Short mmCIF file of C-alpha atoms in Angstrom, two decimals:
data_model
loop_
_atom_site.label_atom_id
_atom_site.label_comp_id
_atom_site.label_asym_id
_atom_site.label_seq_id
_atom_site.Cartn_x
_atom_site.Cartn_y
_atom_site.Cartn_z
CA MET A 273 45.74 -24.01 8.47
CA LYS A 274 42.96 -26.10 10.00
CA ASP A 275 44.08 -25.36 13.56
CA ASP A 276 44.28 -21.64 12.80
CA GLU A 277 40.71 -21.63 11.46
CA ILE A 278 39.42 -23.50 14.50
CA ALA A 279 41.21 -21.20 16.94
CA HIS A 280 40.08 -18.05 15.14
CA THR A 281 36.46 -19.24 14.97
CA THR A 282 36.20 -20.22 18.63
CA SER A 283 37.78 -16.97 19.84
CA CYS A 284 35.54 -14.90 17.55
CA ILE A 285 32.37 -16.61 18.74
CA ALA A 286 33.46 -16.30 22.38
CA GLU A 287 33.80 -12.54 21.87
CA VAL A 288 30.38 -12.35 20.22
CA LYS A 289 28.93 -14.22 23.18
CA ARG A 290 30.46 -11.71 25.56
CA VAL A 291 29.07 -8.82 23.53
CA PHE A 292 25.57 -10.28 23.43
CA ALA A 293 25.66 -10.80 27.17
CA GLU A 294 26.52 -7.10 27.71
CA ASP A 295 24.92 -5.47 24.64
CA GLU A 296 24.25 -2.09 26.26
CA GLU A 297 27.96 -1.58 26.98
CA VAL A 298 29.18 -2.36 23.46
CA SER A 299 30.40 0.29 21.05
CA GLY A 300 29.54 0.41 17.38
CA ARG A 301 33.25 0.18 16.62
CA LEU A 302 33.51 -3.16 18.40
CA LEU A 303 30.45 -4.48 16.54
CA ALA A 304 32.02 -3.46 13.23
CA ASP A 305 35.24 -5.29 14.15
CA LEU A 306 33.25 -8.39 15.13
CA LEU A 307 31.38 -8.23 11.84
CA THR A 308 34.70 -8.24 9.97
CA ASP A 309 35.93 -11.24 11.97
CA LEU A 310 32.67 -13.10 11.41
CA GLY A 311 32.90 -12.39 7.71
CA GLN A 312 36.29 -14.11 7.64
CA VAL A 313 34.98 -17.06 9.67
CA LEU A 314 32.14 -17.55 7.19
CA THR A 315 34.64 -17.88 4.34
CA TYR A 316 36.19 -21.01 5.83
CA ARG A 317 35.43 -23.94 3.54
CA GLN A 318 38.00 -26.57 4.56
CA GLU A 319 35.91 -29.67 5.20
CA ASP A 320 38.18 -31.06 7.90
CA ALA A 321 38.10 -27.79 9.84
CA LEU A 322 34.30 -27.55 9.59
CA ASP A 323 33.96 -31.14 10.80
CA HIS A 324 36.00 -30.27 13.88
CA LEU A 325 34.11 -27.03 14.48
CA ALA A 326 30.80 -28.91 14.33
CA VAL A 327 31.79 -30.96 17.38
CA ASN A 328 33.70 -28.24 19.22
CA PRO A 329 32.32 -28.14 22.80
CA ASN A 330 32.72 -24.37 23.12
CA LEU A 331 30.76 -23.68 19.95
CA LYS A 332 28.07 -26.15 21.00
CA LYS A 333 27.48 -23.92 24.05
CA ASP A 334 28.18 -20.46 22.65
CA ILE A 335 26.20 -20.53 19.41
CA PRO A 336 22.88 -21.60 21.01
CA TYR A 337 23.44 -19.00 23.75
CA ILE A 338 23.88 -16.20 21.20
CA ILE A 339 20.91 -17.32 19.09
CA ALA A 340 18.71 -17.29 22.18
CA ARG A 341 19.67 -13.63 22.78
CA THR A 342 17.32 -12.43 20.06
CA PRO A 343 17.72 -8.72 19.16
CA ASN A 344 14.88 -6.52 20.38
CA GLU A 345 14.38 -3.18 18.68
CA LYS A 346 12.11 -1.99 21.50
CA THR A 347 14.99 -2.04 24.01
CA ASN A 348 17.53 -0.44 21.68
CA THR A 349 18.85 2.87 23.03
CA LYS A 350 21.94 3.18 20.80
CA GLY A 351 20.32 4.33 17.56
CA ALA A 352 19.58 2.84 14.15
CA SER A 353 23.18 2.49 12.93
CA TRP A 354 24.29 0.65 16.06
CA PHE A 355 21.24 -1.63 15.95
CA ASN A 356 21.83 -2.43 12.30
CA LEU A 357 25.38 -3.59 13.11
CA TYR A 358 24.00 -5.63 16.00
CA LEU A 359 21.48 -7.31 13.68
CA ARG A 360 24.18 -8.10 11.13
CA VAL A 361 26.38 -9.74 13.76
CA TYR A 362 23.40 -11.81 14.90
CA ARG A 363 22.74 -12.86 11.31
CA GLY A 364 26.38 -13.91 11.03
CA ILE A 365 25.87 -16.35 13.91
CA ILE A 366 22.80 -17.84 12.18
CA LEU A 367 24.85 -18.23 9.01
CA LEU A 368 27.63 -19.99 10.90
CA ALA A 369 25.11 -22.38 12.45
CA ARG A 370 23.71 -22.95 8.95
CA ASN A 371 27.16 -23.92 7.66
CA LEU A 372 27.95 -26.18 10.59
CA VAL A 373 24.61 -28.01 10.50
CA VAL A 374 25.72 -29.48 7.17
CA HIS A 375 28.49 -31.13 9.19
CA HIS A 376 26.01 -32.46 11.76
CA PHE A 377 26.35 -29.66 14.29
CA ARG A 378 23.78 -30.53 16.97
CA ILE A 379 21.53 -27.67 18.00
CA ASP A 380 18.06 -27.56 19.55
CA LEU A 381 15.89 -26.67 16.56
CA ASP A 382 12.88 -25.85 18.72
CA GLU A 383 14.93 -23.18 20.49
CA VAL A 384 16.12 -21.84 17.15
CA SER A 385 12.50 -21.71 15.99
CA SER A 386 11.53 -19.86 19.16
CA SER A 387 14.28 -17.30 18.54
CA PHE A 388 12.95 -16.83 15.00
CA ASP A 389 9.47 -16.04 16.31
CA LYS A 390 10.91 -13.48 18.71
CA TYR A 391 13.03 -11.96 15.96
CA ILE A 392 9.98 -11.45 13.74
CA ALA A 393 8.03 -9.96 16.65
CA ASN A 394 10.78 -7.64 17.92
CA VAL A 395 12.35 -6.28 14.72
CA ARG A 396 10.57 -4.01 12.25
CA SER A 397 9.90 -5.67 8.91
CA ASP A 398 11.15 -2.65 6.92
CA ILE A 399 14.72 -2.96 8.23
CA PRO A 400 16.77 -4.21 5.23
CA VAL A 401 18.73 -6.89 7.09
CA ILE A 402 15.60 -8.67 8.33
CA SER A 403 14.89 -10.46 5.04
CA LYS A 404 18.51 -11.65 4.86
CA THR A 405 18.28 -12.96 8.43
CA ILE A 406 15.04 -14.77 7.64
CA ALA A 407 16.80 -16.32 4.65
CA ALA A 408 19.61 -17.48 6.95
CA TYR A 409 17.12 -19.08 9.36
CA LEU A 410 15.38 -20.85 6.48
CA GLN A 411 18.69 -22.07 5.07
CA LEU A 412 19.63 -23.40 8.50
CA PHE A 413 16.41 -25.43 8.69
CA ALA A 414 16.67 -26.54 5.07
CA ASN A 415 20.14 -27.93 5.82
CA ALA A 416 19.02 -29.43 9.12
CA SER A 417 16.13 -31.23 7.41
CA GLN A 418 18.73 -33.13 5.40
CA THR A 419 21.37 -33.83 8.04
CA LEU A 420 19.98 -33.88 11.57
CA GLY A 421 17.13 -36.34 11.15
CA GLU A 422 14.67 -34.15 13.04
CA SER A 423 11.95 -33.86 10.44
CA ALA A 424 9.15 -33.12 12.90
CA LYS A 425 10.89 -29.98 14.20
CA CYS A 426 11.69 -28.79 10.69
CA ILE A 427 8.08 -29.36 9.64
CA ARG A 428 6.77 -27.37 12.61
CA PHE A 429 9.08 -24.49 11.72
CA ARG A 430 8.06 -24.67 8.06
CA ASN A 431 4.38 -24.51 8.95
CA SER A 432 4.86 -21.58 11.32
CA VAL A 433 6.58 -19.63 8.54
CA ILE A 434 3.94 -20.44 5.92
CA ASN A 435 1.08 -19.50 8.24
CA ASN A 436 2.57 -16.15 9.27
CA SER A 437 1.42 -13.42 6.87
CA THR A 438 4.16 -11.00 7.98
CA THR A 439 6.87 -13.54 7.28
CA ARG A 440 5.34 -14.52 3.94
CA ASN A 441 5.29 -10.91 2.79
CA ILE A 442 8.95 -10.41 3.71
CA ILE A 443 10.00 -13.66 2.03
CA ARG A 444 8.17 -12.76 -1.18
CA SER A 445 10.53 -9.84 -1.79
CA ASP A 446 13.77 -11.73 -1.14
CA ILE A 447 14.84 -14.33 -3.68
CA GLU A 448 17.25 -16.07 -1.26
CA ALA A 449 14.53 -16.43 1.36
CA ARG A 450 12.03 -17.73 -1.23
CA LEU A 451 14.54 -20.26 -2.50
CA ALA A 452 15.38 -21.44 1.03
CA LEU A 453 11.71 -21.85 1.97
CA PHE A 454 10.94 -23.82 -1.18
CA VAL A 455 13.95 -26.07 -0.52
CA LEU A 456 12.75 -26.59 3.06
CA ILE A 457 9.26 -27.49 1.83
CA ARG A 458 10.69 -29.89 -0.74
CA ASN A 459 12.96 -31.54 1.83
CA THR A 460 10.10 -32.09 4.26
CA ILE A 461 7.01 -32.65 2.10
CA ASP A 462 7.83 -36.32 1.53
CA LYS A 463 8.70 -36.97 5.17
CA GLU A 464 5.07 -36.75 6.30
CA ASP A 465 2.47 -39.50 6.33
CA THR A 466 -0.02 -37.21 4.62
CA LEU A 467 0.14 -34.26 2.26
CA ASP A 468 0.44 -30.91 4.02
CA TYR A 469 -2.36 -28.89 2.50
CA ASP A 470 -1.06 -25.54 3.79
CA SER A 471 2.22 -26.10 1.94
CA VAL A 472 0.38 -27.01 -1.26
CA GLU A 473 -1.85 -23.95 -0.96
CA TYR A 474 1.18 -21.72 -0.46
CA LEU A 475 3.05 -23.21 -3.43
CA VAL A 476 0.04 -22.84 -5.71
CA LEU A 477 -0.49 -19.22 -4.70
CA GLU A 478 3.19 -18.40 -5.26
CA GLY A 479 3.29 -20.38 -8.50
CA ALA A 480 0.39 -18.34 -9.86
CA LYS A 481 2.61 -15.25 -9.67
CA ILE A 482 5.36 -16.65 -11.89
CA ASP A 483 5.84 -14.92 -15.22
CA PHE A 484 6.47 -17.82 -17.60
CA SER A 485 7.24 -15.47 -20.48
CA THR A 486 10.65 -14.79 -18.92
CA ASP A 487 13.49 -17.07 -17.80
CA LEU A 488 12.78 -18.69 -14.46
CA ASN A 489 15.01 -17.86 -11.50
CA GLY A 490 16.29 -20.46 -9.05
CA SER A 491 13.46 -20.09 -6.56
CA ASP A 492 10.79 -20.47 -9.28
CA THR A 493 12.49 -23.61 -10.54
CA ILE A 494 12.55 -25.16 -7.07
CA LEU A 495 8.92 -24.13 -6.56
CA LEU A 496 7.88 -26.03 -9.69
CA LEU A 497 9.94 -29.08 -8.71
CA THR A 498 8.34 -29.02 -5.26
CA LEU A 499 4.88 -28.74 -6.78
CA GLY A 500 5.82 -31.77 -8.85
CA ASP A 501 6.36 -33.69 -5.61
CA CYS A 502 2.97 -32.52 -4.31
CA ILE A 503 0.91 -33.42 -7.38
CA THR A 504 2.31 -36.97 -7.38
CA HIS A 505 1.01 -37.51 -3.84
CA GLU A 506 -1.95 -39.84 -3.38
CA ARG A 507 -3.83 -37.12 -1.48
CA PHE A 508 -3.57 -34.39 -4.10
CA LEU A 509 -7.00 -35.12 -5.58
CA THR A 510 -8.51 -34.61 -2.12
CA TRP A 511 -6.72 -31.27 -1.85
CA ILE A 512 -8.29 -30.07 -5.11
CA HIS A 513 -11.75 -31.17 -4.01
CA GLN A 514 -11.43 -29.42 -0.65
CA HIS A 515 -9.58 -26.25 -1.60
CA VAL A 516 -10.82 -25.30 -5.05
CA GLU A 517 -14.35 -24.23 -4.21
CA ARG A 518 -15.34 -22.67 -7.54
CA LYS A 519 -14.82 -24.02 -11.05
CA ALA A 520 -13.76 -20.55 -12.14
CA LYS A 521 -10.51 -21.11 -10.20
CA LEU A 522 -9.69 -24.37 -11.96
CA PRO A 523 -8.26 -22.98 -15.23
CA ASN A 524 -5.48 -21.07 -13.45
CA LEU A 525 -4.65 -24.10 -11.30
CA PHE A 526 -4.60 -26.50 -14.25
CA ARG A 527 -2.52 -24.04 -16.29
CA LEU A 528 0.12 -23.94 -13.56
CA LEU A 529 0.13 -27.72 -13.16
CA GLN A 530 0.30 -28.10 -16.95
CA VAL A 531 3.65 -26.27 -16.85
CA VAL A 532 4.86 -28.52 -14.03
CA ILE A 533 3.88 -31.72 -15.85
CA THR A 534 5.03 -30.83 -19.35
CA SER A 535 8.40 -29.45 -18.23
CA ARG A 536 9.57 -32.88 -17.07
CA GLU A 537 10.26 -36.17 -18.81
CA ASP A 538 11.51 -38.19 -15.83
CA TRP A 539 8.17 -39.18 -14.28
CA SER A 540 8.31 -42.63 -12.71
CA ASN A 541 5.52 -45.18 -13.16
CA HIS A 542 4.31 -44.39 -9.64
CA ASP A 543 4.35 -40.68 -10.43
CA ILE A 544 2.28 -41.20 -13.58
CA ILE A 545 -0.36 -43.24 -11.75
CA CYS A 546 -0.65 -40.55 -9.08
CA LEU A 547 -0.86 -37.79 -11.70
CA LEU A 548 -3.56 -39.62 -13.62
CA SER A 549 -5.59 -40.21 -10.46
CA TRP A 550 -6.55 -36.53 -10.48
CA LEU A 551 -5.81 -35.53 -14.08
CA TYR A 552 -8.11 -38.13 -15.60
CA ARG A 553 -10.77 -37.62 -12.94
CA TYR A 554 -10.94 -33.93 -13.79
CA PHE A 555 -10.85 -34.76 -17.49
CA GLU A 556 -14.06 -36.71 -16.88
CA ILE A 557 -15.60 -33.93 -14.76
CA VAL A 558 -14.77 -31.16 -17.23
CA SER A 559 -15.83 -33.38 -20.16
CA ASP A 560 -19.31 -33.61 -18.65
CA ASP A 561 -19.42 -29.81 -18.47
CA CYS A 562 -18.31 -29.58 -22.09
CA HIS A 563 -21.01 -32.02 -23.27
CA ARG A 564 -23.69 -30.07 -21.43
CA LEU A 565 -22.55 -26.65 -22.60
CA LEU A 566 -21.86 -27.57 -26.22
CA THR A 567 -25.15 -29.40 -26.75
CA SER A 568 -27.30 -26.85 -24.95
CA SER A 569 -29.03 -24.20 -27.05
CA ASP A 570 -28.66 -21.62 -24.30
CA GLY A 571 -25.26 -22.57 -22.84
CA ASP A 572 -23.42 -19.88 -20.92
CA LYS A 573 -20.50 -18.66 -23.08
CA ASP A 574 -18.43 -17.61 -20.08
CA GLU A 575 -18.92 -21.03 -18.50
CA LEU A 576 -17.97 -22.66 -21.80
CA ALA A 577 -14.82 -20.54 -21.97
CA THR A 578 -13.92 -21.66 -18.44
CA ALA A 579 -14.48 -25.31 -19.33
CA HIS A 580 -12.44 -24.89 -22.52
CA SER A 581 -9.50 -23.34 -20.65
CA SER A 582 -9.49 -26.16 -18.09
CA MET A 583 -9.83 -28.84 -20.77
CA MET A 584 -6.95 -27.50 -22.86
CA SER A 585 -4.56 -27.64 -19.89
CA LEU A 586 -5.77 -31.13 -18.95
CA LEU A 587 -5.40 -32.39 -22.52
CA ASP A 588 -1.93 -30.92 -22.93
CA SER A 589 -0.88 -32.66 -19.71
CA LEU A 590 -2.48 -35.96 -20.76
CA THR A 591 -0.88 -35.92 -24.21
CA HIS A 592 2.50 -35.22 -22.62
CA LEU A 593 2.06 -38.31 -20.43
CA GLY A 594 0.49 -40.29 -23.27
CA LYS A 595 3.89 -41.31 -24.61
CA PHE A 596 4.44 -43.42 -21.48
CA GLU A 597 3.21 -47.01 -21.52
CA THR A 598 1.94 -46.68 -17.94
CA CYS A 599 -0.36 -43.86 -19.01
CA GLN A 600 -1.61 -45.81 -22.03
CA LYS A 601 -2.48 -48.83 -19.89
CA TYR A 602 -4.21 -46.65 -17.31
CA LEU A 603 -6.41 -44.86 -19.84
CA ARG A 604 -7.31 -48.08 -21.65
CA SER A 605 -8.36 -49.61 -18.33
CA TYR A 606 -10.58 -46.69 -17.29
CA ARG A 607 -12.65 -46.14 -20.45
CA GLY A 608 -10.20 -43.62 -21.82
CA ILE A 609 -10.91 -44.51 -25.45
CA GLU A 610 -14.67 -44.27 -24.97
CA ASN A 611 -14.43 -40.92 -23.19
CA ILE A 612 -12.02 -39.45 -25.73
CA ILE A 613 -14.28 -40.43 -28.64
CA GLN A 614 -17.39 -39.17 -26.89
CA LEU A 615 -15.86 -35.73 -26.28
CA LEU A 616 -14.37 -35.64 -29.77
CA ARG A 617 -17.79 -36.35 -31.25
CA THR A 618 -19.51 -33.71 -29.13
CA ILE A 619 -17.03 -31.04 -30.21
CA HIS A 620 -17.13 -32.19 -33.85
CA GLU A 621 -20.92 -32.09 -34.07
CA ASN A 622 -21.46 -28.84 -32.17
CA THR A 623 -18.75 -26.54 -33.50
CA GLU A 624 -18.09 -25.25 -36.98
CA ARG A 625 -14.97 -26.09 -38.92
CA GLN A 626 -13.19 -22.91 -39.93
CA THR A 627 -11.80 -22.68 -43.45
CA LEU A 628 -10.58 -19.71 -45.43
CA LYS A 629 -13.95 -19.63 -47.21
CA ASN A 630 -16.18 -19.55 -44.14
CA LYS A 631 -13.88 -17.59 -41.83
CA ASP A 632 -15.78 -14.32 -42.18
CA HIS A 633 -19.15 -16.04 -41.99
CA HIS A 634 -18.06 -17.86 -38.83
CA SER A 635 -17.04 -14.65 -37.10
CA GLN A 636 -20.44 -13.15 -37.86
CA ASN A 637 -22.42 -16.13 -36.63
CA LYS A 638 -22.95 -15.18 -33.01
CA SER A 639 -24.88 -18.36 -32.22
CA SER A 640 -22.04 -20.68 -33.25
CA LYS A 641 -19.91 -22.25 -30.54
CA SER A 642 -16.16 -22.46 -30.52
CA PHE A 643 -13.89 -24.98 -28.81
CA PRO A 644 -10.58 -24.53 -30.66
CA GLU A 645 -7.56 -26.87 -30.61
CA ALA A 646 -9.20 -29.53 -28.44
CA LYS A 647 -10.00 -32.01 -31.24
CA SER A 648 -6.39 -31.99 -32.38
CA LEU A 649 -5.15 -32.91 -28.89
CA LEU A 650 -7.86 -35.55 -28.43
CA ILE A 651 -6.82 -37.25 -31.68
CA GLU A 652 -3.16 -37.10 -30.65
CA LEU A 653 -4.02 -38.73 -27.32
CA LEU A 654 -6.11 -41.38 -29.09
CA SER A 655 -3.15 -42.15 -31.36
CA TYR A 656 -1.03 -43.07 -28.34
CA LEU A 657 -3.70 -45.50 -27.15
CA VAL A 658 -4.25 -47.33 -30.45
CA TYR A 659 -0.61 -47.61 -31.51
CA GLU A 660 0.22 -51.33 -31.84
CA SER A 661 -2.81 -52.20 -29.70
CA PHE A 662 -5.26 -54.46 -31.55
CA GLU A 663 -7.78 -54.32 -28.71
CA SER A 664 -7.77 -50.52 -28.78
CA GLN A 665 -8.11 -50.48 -32.58
CA GLU A 666 -11.17 -52.68 -32.26
CA LYS A 667 -12.68 -50.53 -29.55
CA VAL A 668 -12.37 -47.39 -31.68
CA ARG A 669 -14.29 -49.04 -34.53
CA GLU A 670 -16.95 -50.31 -32.13
CA GLN A 671 -17.36 -46.77 -30.77
CA HIS A 672 -17.71 -45.41 -34.34
CA GLY A 673 -14.48 -43.56 -33.88
CA LEU A 674 -12.95 -44.54 -37.23
CA GLU A 675 -15.31 -42.40 -39.28
CA LEU A 676 -14.99 -39.61 -36.72
CA VAL A 677 -11.21 -39.46 -37.08
CA LEU A 678 -11.50 -39.74 -40.87
CA SER A 679 -13.81 -36.72 -40.83
CA ASN A 680 -10.96 -34.69 -39.35
CA CYS A 681 -8.39 -35.45 -42.04
CA VAL A 682 -8.99 -31.90 -43.23
CA ILE A 683 -7.53 -28.46 -42.66
CA ASP A 684 -9.27 -26.50 -39.92
CA LYS A 685 -8.03 -23.07 -38.88
CA ASN A 686 -9.39 -23.71 -35.39
CA GLU A 687 -7.39 -26.93 -35.08
CA PRO A 688 -3.66 -26.59 -35.83
CA TYR A 689 -2.16 -29.80 -37.29
CA ILE A 690 -5.42 -31.72 -36.94
CA LYS A 691 -5.16 -33.11 -40.48
CA GLU A 692 -1.64 -34.41 -39.86
CA ARG A 693 -2.58 -35.90 -36.49
CA ALA A 694 -5.74 -37.50 -37.86
CA ILE A 695 -3.75 -39.09 -40.70
CA ILE A 696 -1.27 -40.58 -38.23
CA CYS A 697 -4.12 -41.84 -36.05
CA ILE A 698 -5.86 -43.53 -39.02
CA ARG A 699 -2.58 -45.21 -39.98
CA PHE A 700 -2.29 -46.65 -36.48
CA LEU A 701 -5.94 -47.76 -36.56
CA LEU A 702 -5.56 -49.60 -39.88
CA GLU A 703 -2.17 -51.19 -39.19
CA LYS A 704 -2.55 -55.02 -39.15
CA ASN A 705 -6.30 -54.75 -38.59
CA ALA A 706 -8.31 -56.37 -41.37
CA GLU A 707 -11.70 -55.40 -39.96
CA ASN A 708 -10.77 -51.75 -39.70
CA GLN A 709 -9.39 -51.82 -43.25
CA LYS A 710 -12.58 -53.47 -44.49
CA PHE A 711 -14.72 -50.92 -42.69
CA VAL A 712 -12.85 -47.98 -44.19
CA ALA A 713 -12.97 -49.57 -47.65
CA GLN A 714 -16.75 -49.78 -47.38
CA LEU A 715 -16.93 -46.15 -46.35
CA GLU A 716 -14.83 -45.23 -49.35
CA ALA A 717 -17.04 -47.25 -51.69
CA LYS A 718 -20.02 -45.25 -50.49
CA LYS A 719 -18.01 -42.06 -51.16
CA THR A 720 -18.57 -41.09 -47.56
CA TYR A 721 -15.07 -39.66 -47.35
CA ASP A 722 -12.70 -37.96 -49.74
CA GLU A 723 -10.50 -40.52 -51.47
CA GLU A 724 -7.60 -38.09 -51.28
CA ALA A 725 -7.73 -38.19 -47.47
CA LEU A 726 -7.48 -41.98 -47.54
CA ARG A 727 -4.57 -41.79 -49.96
CA GLU A 728 -2.73 -39.44 -47.61
CA VAL A 729 -3.13 -42.04 -44.90
CA GLY A 730 -1.25 -44.43 -47.21
CA TYR A 731 -4.07 -46.60 -48.55
CA GLU A 732 -6.30 -46.92 -51.58
CA THR A 733 -9.22 -49.17 -52.43
CA GLU A 734 -9.13 -51.98 -54.98
CA ILE A 735 -11.32 -54.95 -55.86
CA ILE A 736 -9.73 -58.34 -55.23
CA ASP A 737 -11.69 -61.52 -55.96
CA GLY A 738 -14.83 -59.45 -56.23
CA LYS A 739 -14.34 -57.88 -52.80
CA LEU A 740 -13.47 -54.29 -52.02
CA LYS A 741 -10.25 -54.07 -50.03
CA LEU A 742 -7.63 -51.56 -48.97
CA LYS A 743 -4.05 -51.79 -50.07
CA LYS A 744 -1.06 -49.78 -49.00
CA VAL A 745 0.38 -47.30 -51.44
CA ASP A 746 3.71 -45.56 -51.61
CA ASN A 747 3.21 -41.80 -51.25
CA THR A 748 6.88 -40.90 -51.55
#
């Protein structure tokens, strides 16, 4: 069977070579027959046969020769039907090369890239087969980037495709071509010394078009995985600084990256450090905007809405990473607790808690500011940092964060689950920390906080040896 497949393939390709050398003398009938033969050749999957075909001397000469004979619509005198068959035969050769490259078929990738450029220039973009041929070229290079060890040539081809608007427009409408390009980008993005900003720009632009309300297709999934590789690169922060010129663009970017970050659980320690290098930096930048806008009497509401949108995506990403010890250590080392408490306090003091009683009044108060759902996420993130960390527990008390978290052990329609999250956070803050327990007991003695809130945390006050102390209670 193997010998039959090899013989049939070599004779078929030899005939295609003859046809492409004398294209003006070829009938449509012959092209149709060749297309049938090529279709059979492309079904061969026997590994041993493909290994032999990949080193066959005749194929090593004939396939590059055919690929170099790029179809040219401008010289076609046989009509649209004939030219369409001719294009389909040519695509079949690209597909065969794609299959053989997996088996280390050696071919000059620069010459293949040159033929691609000519193909795009000489064939109208509205011809249906063109997008399928582009997909075949991209698949060939995606495979070659994994097997031939010629990363530089694959990267040059990738960049030429990304920077060609005509090609991009064609690829956008063909799911196979999109998938192949994203695979090529993913295969090559980590083979460069620096981050390719054009690739990142392209991925971000394409990612912004994904409809996340529906199931993702294969190309969208690969796009998000590839973006995941980009945002864990040491140079990604520089890309944001250089390419996102206006803050108004940040919410959409952070929303896309939020999906990338929160859809994965397998981030390595190195990945997390790289993610935090830009995530936390922009948390600080946007926090400054929030402080300014929330405390200002004449703050721009549109600007506040932009800052809020960015902050929510950043906080969701940070809380997703907060479960990892590497993230906790990073944030503790870079004033994470101080910055979280500062922003929490600013929001708490400059927005109005929404209850069922004041809901209507709040909606009528045009001067009031709103920053919904942020406090809940900030308290969740703080909980990760103080859990079984005595030093962090102490820092929260020193920053007057204990009373701030206690103040949020209440229901707030603007802050889903804030009461539950605040209760958990207080539990972590009091666990095995006598000073924190003493501090809260003193607050309770002054009736600063509702005793019921403290009881829900799992504590109550009592006097022991003339001193006010907290003791754990069973709420079950």
